[in-house]
mmCIF file of C-alpha atoms in Angstrom:
data_model
loop_
_atom_site.group_PDB
_atom_site.id
_atom_site.type_symbol
_atom_site.label_atom_id
_atom_site.label_comp_id
_atom_site.label_asym_id
_atom_site.label_seq_id
_atom_site.Cartn_x
_atom_site.Cartn_y
_atom_site.Cartn_z
ATOM 1 C CA UNK A 11 98.150 85.364 80.904
ATOM 2 C CA UNK A 12 98.931 88.974 81.819
ATOM 3 C CA UNK A 13 102.128 88.882 84.431
ATOM 4 C CA UNK A 14 100.723 90.224 88.011
ATOM 5 C CA UNK A 15 103.524 92.725 87.391
ATOM 6 C CA UNK A 16 101.303 94.644 85.020
ATOM 7 C CA UNK A 17 98.187 94.907 87.595
ATOM 8 C CA UNK A 18 96.971 98.452 87.751
ATOM 9 C CA UNK A 19 96.283 98.185 91.326
ATOM 10 C CA UNK A 20 97.948 96.783 94.592
ATOM 11 C CA UNK A 21 95.676 96.170 97.718
ATOM 12 C CA UNK A 22 96.753 99.068 100.049
ATOM 13 C CA UNK A 23 96.568 97.202 103.343
ATOM 14 C CA UNK A 24 96.096 98.710 106.752
ATOM 15 C CA UNK A 25 98.371 97.201 109.182
ATOM 16 C CA UNK A 26 97.625 98.701 112.766
ATOM 17 C CA UNK A 27 100.959 97.701 113.939
ATOM 18 C CA UNK A 28 102.771 100.005 111.500
ATOM 19 C CA UNK A 29 103.125 103.648 112.309
ATOM 20 C CA UNK A 30 104.206 106.331 109.570
ATOM 21 C CA UNK A 31 103.272 109.936 109.021
ATOM 22 C CA UNK A 32 99.613 110.631 108.249
ATOM 23 C CA UNK A 33 96.737 112.660 109.575
ATOM 24 C CA UNK A 34 97.167 111.309 113.043
ATOM 25 C CA UNK A 35 100.956 111.164 113.641
ATOM 26 C CA UNK A 36 103.330 113.587 112.043
ATOM 27 C CA UNK A 37 106.861 112.618 111.099
ATOM 28 C CA UNK A 38 108.186 114.785 113.790
ATOM 29 C CA UNK A 39 105.743 113.119 116.597
ATOM 30 C CA UNK A 40 106.823 109.471 115.514
ATOM 31 C CA UNK A 41 110.458 110.611 115.751
ATOM 32 C CA UNK A 42 109.771 111.908 119.261
ATOM 33 C CA UNK A 43 107.862 108.458 120.210
ATOM 34 C CA UNK A 44 110.633 106.581 118.889
ATOM 35 C CA UNK A 45 113.209 108.605 121.015
ATOM 36 C CA UNK A 46 111.263 107.986 124.032
ATOM 37 C CA UNK A 47 111.228 104.483 123.255
ATOM 38 C CA UNK A 48 107.560 104.253 122.795
ATOM 39 C CA UNK A 49 108.038 103.291 118.962
ATOM 40 C CA UNK A 50 111.064 101.434 117.190
ATOM 41 C CA UNK A 51 112.254 102.572 113.923
ATOM 42 C CA UNK A 52 111.571 100.061 111.208
ATOM 43 C CA UNK A 53 112.433 101.508 107.825
ATOM 44 C CA UNK A 54 112.234 104.882 106.350
ATOM 45 C CA UNK A 55 109.620 106.937 108.041
ATOM 46 C CA UNK A 56 108.057 103.842 109.528
ATOM 47 C CA UNK A 57 107.894 102.613 113.000
ATOM 48 C CA UNK A 58 106.571 99.595 115.062
ATOM 49 C CA UNK A 59 105.466 98.920 118.587
ATOM 50 C CA UNK A 60 107.967 97.282 120.876
ATOM 51 C CA UNK A 61 107.323 93.621 121.240
ATOM 52 C CA UNK A 62 105.318 93.586 117.935
ATOM 53 C CA UNK A 63 106.509 90.480 115.673
ATOM 54 C CA UNK A 64 108.325 92.435 112.797
ATOM 55 C CA UNK A 65 107.014 90.189 109.806
ATOM 56 C CA UNK A 66 107.668 90.013 106.215
ATOM 57 C CA UNK A 67 104.454 91.664 105.765
ATOM 58 C CA UNK A 68 105.101 94.750 107.943
ATOM 59 C CA UNK A 69 108.961 94.901 106.484
ATOM 60 C CA UNK A 70 107.080 95.125 102.963
ATOM 61 C CA UNK A 71 104.545 97.691 103.929
ATOM 62 C CA UNK A 72 107.573 99.895 105.296
ATOM 63 C CA UNK A 73 109.449 99.655 102.072
ATOM 64 C CA UNK A 74 106.127 100.235 100.078
ATOM 65 C CA UNK A 75 105.542 103.722 101.653
ATOM 66 C CA UNK A 76 108.995 104.694 100.676
ATOM 67 C CA UNK A 77 107.987 104.225 97.192
ATOM 68 C CA UNK A 78 106.199 107.140 95.442
ATOM 69 C CA UNK A 79 102.709 105.955 94.847
ATOM 70 C CA UNK A 80 102.686 106.841 91.012
ATOM 71 C CA UNK A 81 105.468 103.968 90.309
ATOM 72 C CA UNK A 82 104.376 101.508 93.120
ATOM 73 C CA UNK A 83 102.479 99.533 90.902
ATOM 74 C CA UNK A 84 105.236 99.285 88.273
ATOM 75 C CA UNK A 85 108.159 98.114 90.352
ATOM 76 C CA UNK A 86 109.106 94.969 92.400
ATOM 77 C CA UNK A 87 111.286 95.018 95.343
ATOM 78 C CA UNK A 88 114.190 92.615 94.694
ATOM 79 C CA UNK A 89 117.765 91.444 95.458
ATOM 80 C CA UNK A 90 118.917 92.367 98.972
ATOM 81 C CA UNK A 91 115.738 94.763 99.371
ATOM 82 C CA UNK A 92 113.633 91.431 99.180
ATOM 83 C CA UNK A 93 115.932 89.618 101.093
ATOM 84 C CA UNK A 94 115.515 92.117 104.192
ATOM 85 C CA UNK A 95 111.770 91.823 103.725
ATOM 86 C CA UNK A 96 112.048 87.789 103.849
ATOM 87 C CA UNK A 97 114.189 88.753 107.335
ATOM 88 C CA UNK A 98 117.525 87.563 105.647
ATOM 89 C CA UNK A 99 119.459 90.592 105.238
ATOM 90 C CA UNK A 100 120.074 94.072 106.978
ATOM 91 C CA UNK A 101 117.892 96.882 106.079
ATOM 92 C CA UNK A 102 118.829 98.486 102.749
ATOM 93 C CA UNK A 103 120.195 101.788 102.220
ATOM 94 C CA UNK A 104 118.547 102.059 98.904
ATOM 95 C CA UNK A 105 115.655 100.244 97.833
ATOM 96 C CA UNK A 106 116.629 97.858 95.051
ATOM 97 C CA UNK A 107 113.521 97.763 92.558
ATOM 98 C CA UNK A 108 113.148 95.608 89.695
ATOM 99 C CA UNK A 109 111.341 96.977 86.609
ATOM 100 C CA UNK A 110 110.029 94.838 83.926
ATOM 101 C CA UNK A 111 111.064 95.228 80.317
ATOM 102 C CA UNK A 112 107.404 95.920 79.477
ATOM 103 C CA UNK A 113 107.683 99.259 81.346
ATOM 104 C CA UNK A 114 109.952 102.242 80.316
ATOM 105 C CA UNK A 115 112.580 102.531 83.066
ATOM 106 C CA UNK A 116 113.080 106.029 81.751
ATOM 107 C CA UNK A 117 109.669 107.331 83.143
ATOM 108 C CA UNK A 118 110.772 106.067 86.416
ATOM 109 C CA UNK A 119 113.914 107.758 86.941
ATOM 110 C CA UNK A 120 114.334 110.424 89.824
ATOM 111 C CA UNK A 121 112.789 108.330 92.342
ATOM 112 C CA UNK A 122 114.744 109.078 95.364
ATOM 113 C CA UNK A 123 116.526 106.284 97.718
ATOM 114 C CA UNK A 124 116.044 103.577 95.237
ATOM 115 C CA UNK A 125 117.977 101.666 92.371
ATOM 116 C CA UNK A 126 116.397 100.580 89.464
ATOM 117 C CA UNK A 127 117.158 97.456 87.398
ATOM 118 C CA UNK A 128 115.587 96.684 84.112
ATOM 119 C CA UNK A 129 115.103 92.811 83.831
ATOM 120 C CA UNK A 130 112.472 90.064 82.595
ATOM 121 C CA UNK A 131 109.961 88.883 85.217
ATOM 122 C CA UNK A 132 107.715 85.911 84.944
ATOM 123 C CA UNK A 133 104.628 85.106 86.572
ATOM 124 C CA UNK A 134 106.242 82.878 89.213
ATOM 125 C CA UNK A 135 108.915 85.376 90.251
ATOM 126 C CA UNK A 136 106.851 87.781 92.007
ATOM 127 C CA UNK A 137 104.359 87.721 95.054
ATOM 128 C CA UNK A 138 102.351 90.569 96.621
ATOM 129 C CA UNK A 139 103.203 91.570 100.282
ATOM 130 C CA UNK A 140 102.107 94.455 102.226
ATOM 131 C CA UNK A 141 101.021 96.386 99.056
ATOM 132 C CA UNK A 142 104.157 96.139 97.024
ATOM 133 C CA UNK A 143 105.399 93.338 94.610
ATOM 134 C CA UNK A 144 108.413 91.612 95.837
ATOM 135 C CA UNK A 145 110.500 89.039 94.063
ATOM 136 C CA UNK A 146 109.679 85.297 94.885
ATOM 137 C CA UNK A 147 112.464 84.044 97.367
ATOM 138 C CA UNK A 148 113.928 81.790 94.458
ATOM 139 C CA UNK A 149 114.058 84.725 92.205
ATOM 140 C CA UNK A 150 115.661 86.775 95.035
ATOM 141 C CA UNK A 151 118.348 84.293 95.750
ATOM 142 C CA UNK A 152 119.197 83.748 92.031
ATOM 143 C CA UNK A 153 119.699 87.459 91.564
ATOM 144 C CA UNK A 154 121.622 87.990 94.605
ATOM 145 C CA UNK A 155 123.870 85.212 93.617
ATOM 146 C CA UNK A 156 124.179 86.839 90.094
ATOM 147 C CA UNK A 157 124.466 90.552 90.772
ATOM 148 C CA UNK A 158 125.613 90.977 94.366
ATOM 149 C CA UNK A 159 129.218 90.670 95.378
ATOM 150 C CA UNK A 160 130.123 87.489 97.196
ATOM 151 C CA UNK A 161 131.088 89.001 100.308
ATOM 152 C CA UNK A 162 127.653 90.526 100.743
ATOM 153 C CA UNK A 163 125.749 87.815 98.928
ATOM 154 C CA UNK A 164 126.757 84.782 100.894
ATOM 155 C CA UNK A 165 125.479 85.825 104.465
ATOM 156 C CA UNK A 166 122.017 86.486 102.586
ATOM 157 C CA UNK A 167 121.899 83.255 100.654
ATOM 158 C CA UNK A 168 122.861 81.463 103.720
ATOM 159 C CA UNK A 169 119.871 82.731 105.596
ATOM 160 C CA UNK A 170 117.631 82.373 102.650
ATOM 161 C CA UNK A 171 118.684 78.715 102.420
ATOM 162 C CA UNK A 172 118.440 78.142 106.048
ATOM 163 C CA UNK A 173 114.528 79.452 106.131
ATOM 164 C CA UNK A 174 112.543 76.159 105.326
ATOM 165 C CA UNK A 175 109.386 78.071 104.976
ATOM 166 C CA UNK A 176 111.066 79.938 101.996
ATOM 167 C CA UNK A 177 111.340 76.503 100.164
ATOM 168 C CA UNK A 178 114.606 77.302 98.200
ATOM 169 C CA UNK A 179 116.965 74.350 97.970
ATOM 170 C CA UNK A 180 120.651 74.821 96.826
ATOM 171 C CA UNK A 181 120.258 72.582 93.927
ATOM 172 C CA UNK A 182 117.111 74.125 92.693
ATOM 173 C CA UNK A 183 119.022 77.642 93.157
ATOM 174 C CA UNK A 184 122.064 76.491 91.260
ATOM 175 C CA UNK A 185 119.763 75.162 88.298
ATOM 176 C CA UNK A 186 118.000 78.773 88.383
ATOM 177 C CA UNK A 187 121.370 80.471 88.029
ATOM 178 C CA UNK A 188 122.613 78.083 85.180
ATOM 179 C CA UNK A 189 119.387 78.787 83.520
ATOM 180 C CA UNK A 190 119.650 82.191 83.505
ATOM 181 C CA UNK A 191 120.324 83.792 79.847
ATOM 182 C CA UNK A 192 123.701 84.947 78.866
ATOM 183 C CA UNK A 193 124.358 87.611 81.887
ATOM 184 C CA UNK A 194 127.748 88.636 83.190
ATOM 185 C CA UNK A 195 129.031 86.978 86.540
ATOM 186 C CA UNK A 196 127.304 83.686 85.957
ATOM 187 C CA UNK A 197 130.442 81.896 86.463
ATOM 188 C CA UNK A 198 131.180 83.937 89.606
ATOM 189 C CA UNK A 199 127.532 83.124 91.252
ATOM 190 C CA UNK A 200 128.125 79.489 90.794
ATOM 191 C CA UNK A 201 131.392 79.832 92.482
ATOM 192 C CA UNK A 202 129.387 81.715 95.084
ATOM 193 C CA UNK A 203 126.715 78.892 95.248
ATOM 194 C CA UNK A 204 129.371 76.352 95.393
ATOM 195 C CA UNK A 205 130.741 77.857 98.835
ATOM 196 C CA UNK A 206 127.302 77.082 100.066
ATOM 197 C CA UNK A 207 127.452 73.224 99.457
ATOM 198 C CA UNK A 208 128.070 71.066 102.515
ATOM 199 C CA UNK A 209 131.437 69.878 103.055
ATOM 200 C CA UNK A 210 131.700 66.216 102.512
ATOM 201 C CA UNK A 211 133.090 64.120 105.516
ATOM 202 C CA UNK A 212 136.864 63.328 104.626
#
């Protein structure tokens, strides 16, 4: 089966709650409406109406619109970017994008405001949200444990674990990190996860 990450097309959803520069509004007009409190900044050049629930799909769409169309089907939003999409981290300064080893990362260089990471991705590691591929909650948490410094990783991991609808359990996450191929920082990642274990009553 061909992994979804190789899919040539992603459905480009129309989300009426999301405002971004188009034939109706310019970015300057959107900025003016945000200044007047009519719209709220969401991410990049995307805005939302006050009172609208900011969902995973809305954040994912805002992230997708900052990724050039020519590479949008070849990258996966991951790490703290995916955690933000799931509502478990602050908006990223730069999008963290995963590139499957099947794609040549050199052909994607020069993408502004993005960090590219060449990784191996399985069929179960990705989901489609808002017109962009996103690492699954479990893959997101494992990547954060393995590749993000503990002081930044811990708050995001706590939120990911607390969101029952994401289906992540600490034991499962620990097993996923232990099963990762030989990568640097695995010992540090396991130490980070150990800090999330509930304290046994003395």
